[in-house]
mmCIF file of C-alpha atoms in Angstrom:
data_model
loop_
_atom_site.group_PDB
_atom_site.id
_atom_site.type_symbol
_atom_site.label_atom_id
_atom_site.label_comp_id
_atom_site.label_asym_id
_atom_site.label_seq_id
_atom_site.Cartn_x
_atom_site.Cartn_y
_atom_site.Cartn_z
ATOM 1 C CA VAL A 1 -6.843 -20.863 -20.897
ATOM 2 C CA PHE A 2 -3.028 -20.611 -21.050
ATOM 3 C CA ALA A 3 -1.775 -18.380 -19.110
ATOM 4 C CA GLU A 4 1.472 -18.412 -16.346
ATOM 5 C CA ALA A 5 0.794 -16.703 -12.475
ATOM 6 C CA THR A 6 2.452 -14.935 -10.355
ATOM 7 C CA TYR A 7 0.873 -14.135 -6.408
ATOM 8 C CA GLN A 8 2.584 -12.479 -3.509
ATOM 9 C CA TRP A 9 1.048 -11.854 0.110
ATOM 10 C CA LYS A 10 1.319 -10.395 2.878
ATOM 11 C CA ASP A 11 -1.415 -10.887 6.378
ATOM 12 C CA GLY A 12 -3.588 -12.236 4.021
ATOM 13 C CA ASN A 13 -3.978 -10.208 1.762
ATOM 14 C CA LEU A 14 -3.317 -10.340 -2.278
ATOM 15 C CA VAL A 15 -0.836 -7.292 -2.865
ATOM 16 C CA TYR A 16 1.268 -8.334 -5.876
ATOM 17 C CA ALA A 17 -0.316 -10.374 -9.117
ATOM 18 C CA LYS A 18 0.640 -10.950 -12.299
ATOM 19 C CA ALA A 19 -0.753 -12.741 -15.333
ATOM 20 C CA SER A 20 0.620 -13.197 -18.358
ATOM 21 C CA PHE A 21 -1.406 -15.427 -21.426
ATOM 22 C CA ALA A 22 -0.337 -16.851 -23.682
ATOM 23 C CA GLU A 23 -1.118 -14.205 -26.781
ATOM 24 C CA GLY A 24 1.320 -12.362 -25.400
ATOM 25 C CA PHE A 25 -0.385 -9.568 -23.221
ATOM 26 C CA SER A 26 0.243 -8.934 -19.512
ATOM 27 C CA VAL A 27 -1.960 -7.751 -15.994
ATOM 28 C CA GLU A 28 -0.026 -6.748 -13.904
ATOM 29 C CA SER A 29 -2.218 -5.482 -10.771
ATOM 30 C CA ASN A 30 -1.086 -4.606 -6.859
ATOM 31 C CA MET A 31 -3.130 -4.071 -4.045
ATOM 32 C CA GLU A 32 -3.726 -2.017 -1.165
ATOM 33 C CA TYR A 33 -6.006 -3.003 1.942
ATOM 34 C CA ASP A 34 -7.235 -1.531 5.358
ATOM 35 C CA ASN A 35 -7.541 -3.544 8.880
ATOM 36 C CA LYS A 36 -10.681 -3.985 8.473
ATOM 37 C CA VAL A 37 -12.969 -6.840 7.780
ATOM 38 C CA ASN A 38 -13.842 -8.911 4.605
ATOM 39 C CA PRO A 39 -16.695 -10.280 5.349
ATOM 40 C CA PHE A 40 -17.227 -12.304 2.158
ATOM 41 C CA TYR A 41 -13.151 -14.010 3.815
ATOM 42 C CA ASN A 42 -13.237 -18.071 2.243
ATOM 43 C CA THR A 43 -16.481 -17.486 1.692
ATOM 44 C CA TYR A 44 -16.789 -19.044 -2.088
ATOM 45 C CA CYS A 45 -13.266 -19.971 -2.578
ATOM 46 C CA LYS A 46 -10.239 -20.611 -2.759
ATOM 47 C CA PHE A 47 -7.737 -18.930 -4.284
ATOM 48 C CA ASP A 48 -4.445 -21.338 -4.154
ATOM 49 C CA ARG A 49 -3.937 -22.737 -7.487
ATOM 50 C CA VAL A 50 -3.591 -21.477 -11.803
ATOM 51 C CA ASP A 51 -6.946 -22.340 -12.422
ATOM 52 C CA PHE A 52 -9.809 -20.715 -14.907
ATOM 53 C CA LEU A 53 -10.527 -18.360 -11.771
ATOM 54 C CA ALA A 54 -6.909 -17.078 -11.010
ATOM 55 C CA SER A 55 -6.465 -16.450 -15.101
ATOM 56 C CA THR A 56 -9.366 -14.223 -15.106
ATOM 57 C CA PHE A 57 -8.796 -12.466 -12.049
ATOM 58 C CA HIS A 58 -6.179 -10.513 -11.242
ATOM 59 C CA TRP A 59 -7.179 -9.346 -8.197
ATOM 60 C CA ALA A 60 -8.629 -9.553 -5.068
ATOM 61 C CA ASP A 61 -12.215 -7.828 -5.100
ATOM 62 C CA ASN A 62 -13.716 -7.823 -1.927
ATOM 63 C CA THR A 63 -16.635 -10.375 -3.459
ATOM 64 C CA LEU A 64 -13.934 -13.204 -4.266
ATOM 65 C CA GLY A 65 -12.969 -12.625 -0.574
ATOM 66 C CA VAL A 66 -9.652 -13.857 -1.158
ATOM 67 C CA SER A 67 -8.116 -11.330 1.763
ATOM 68 C CA LYS A 68 -8.758 -10.846 5.080
ATOM 69 C CA ASN A 69 -9.284 -6.799 5.260
ATOM 70 C CA ASN A 70 -10.576 -4.246 2.229
ATOM 71 C CA LEU A 71 -9.590 -3.540 -0.944
ATOM 72 C CA THR A 72 -9.415 0.004 -0.316
ATOM 73 C CA LYS A 73 -6.756 0.403 -4.630
ATOM 74 C CA ILE A 74 -5.459 -1.180 -6.795
ATOM 75 C CA SER A 75 -3.902 -0.632 -9.613
ATOM 76 C CA ILE A 76 -3.533 -2.166 -12.391
ATOM 77 C CA ARG A 77 -1.285 -1.726 -15.765
ATOM 78 C CA PHE A 78 -2.690 -3.890 -19.185
ATOM 79 C CA GLN A 79 0.730 -4.945 -21.455
ATOM 80 C CA PRO A 80 -0.227 -5.690 -24.723
ATOM 81 C CA ASN A 81 2.714 -7.150 -25.036
ATOM 82 C CA GLY A 82 3.480 -8.674 -22.444
ATOM 83 C CA GLU A 83 6.517 -7.112 -20.311
ATOM 84 C CA VAL A 84 7.046 -5.254 -17.826
ATOM 85 C CA GLY A 85 7.790 -1.803 -17.771
ATOM 86 C CA SER A 86 6.753 -1.060 -21.301
ATOM 87 C CA GLU A 87 5.994 1.958 -22.947
ATOM 88 C CA LEU A 88 3.020 0.204 -24.235
ATOM 89 C CA GLY A 89 0.089 -0.318 -21.838
ATOM 90 C CA GLU A 90 -2.519 1.365 -19.515
ATOM 91 C CA ASN A 91 -2.876 1.951 -16.213
ATOM 92 C CA PHE A 92 -6.255 1.846 -14.190
ATOM 93 C CA ILE A 93 -5.994 3.162 -10.954
ATOM 94 C CA PHE A 94 -9.866 2.351 -8.773
ATOM 95 C CA GLU A 95 -10.285 3.124 -5.088
ATOM 96 C CA TYR A 96 -12.891 2.825 -2.731
ATOM 97 C CA SER A 97 -13.325 4.492 1.390
ATOM 98 C CA TYR A 98 -16.315 2.347 3.111
ATOM 99 C CA GLU A 99 -18.741 3.031 6.055
ATOM 100 C CA TYR A 100 -18.555 0.148 8.746
ATOM 101 C CA ASP A 101 -19.853 -1.053 11.900
ATOM 102 C CA GLY A 102 -17.232 -1.884 14.307
ATOM 103 C CA ASP A 103 -14.790 -4.018 12.284
ATOM 104 C CA TYR A 104 -17.552 -5.085 10.251
ATOM 105 C CA PRO A 105 -18.539 -2.448 6.065
ATOM 106 C CA VAL A 106 -22.313 -1.165 5.739
ATOM 107 C CA VAL A 107 -21.360 0.096 2.569
ATOM 108 C CA GLN A 108 -18.614 0.585 0.354
ATOM 109 C CA LYS A 109 -17.736 3.116 -1.989
ATOM 110 C CA SER A 110 -16.748 3.315 -5.469
ATOM 111 C CA THR A 111 -13.815 6.548 -6.264
ATOM 112 C CA GLN A 112 -14.048 6.764 -9.729
ATOM 113 C CA ASN A 113 -17.596 5.564 -10.827
ATOM 114 C CA VAL A 114 -19.283 6.874 -7.998
ATOM 115 C CA SER A 115 -20.819 3.070 -7.436
ATOM 116 C CA VAL A 116 -22.234 2.340 -3.732
ATOM 117 C CA LEU A 117 -21.894 -1.417 -2.218
ATOM 118 C CA ARG A 118 -24.157 -1.254 0.998
ATOM 119 C CA TYR A 119 -23.911 -5.148 3.308
ATOM 120 C CA GLU A 120 -27.089 -6.352 5.404
ATOM 121 C CA TYR A 121 -25.546 -8.249 8.054
ATOM 122 C CA VAL A 122 -28.523 -10.785 9.236
ATOM 123 C CA LYS A 123 -28.413 -12.309 13.296
#
């Protein structure tokens, strides 16, 4: 995979990502978060270099654990020719809501496809 990636971080959260691929298309993502603890933070991998993982996942999904807070909204723009601002392309918005036990999520709901993810913690 030949790609170039740009990332912006704010307060421990990945808020912007853009991956431009050699084939001429790009994916640009903007993310928003709550102020609660993401239980997957730093669990699986470090997202600090351009590699296959970084160019495959263009956003900070909670289960990747790259951001310290829980993802509430992601706006994704696919550009077939890689040009920012091009009228070609597709936009997608995904939003999530949570139920909490203290600072930790116990239920995550997707507003688009009505999926529900339940978190269970073992003491």
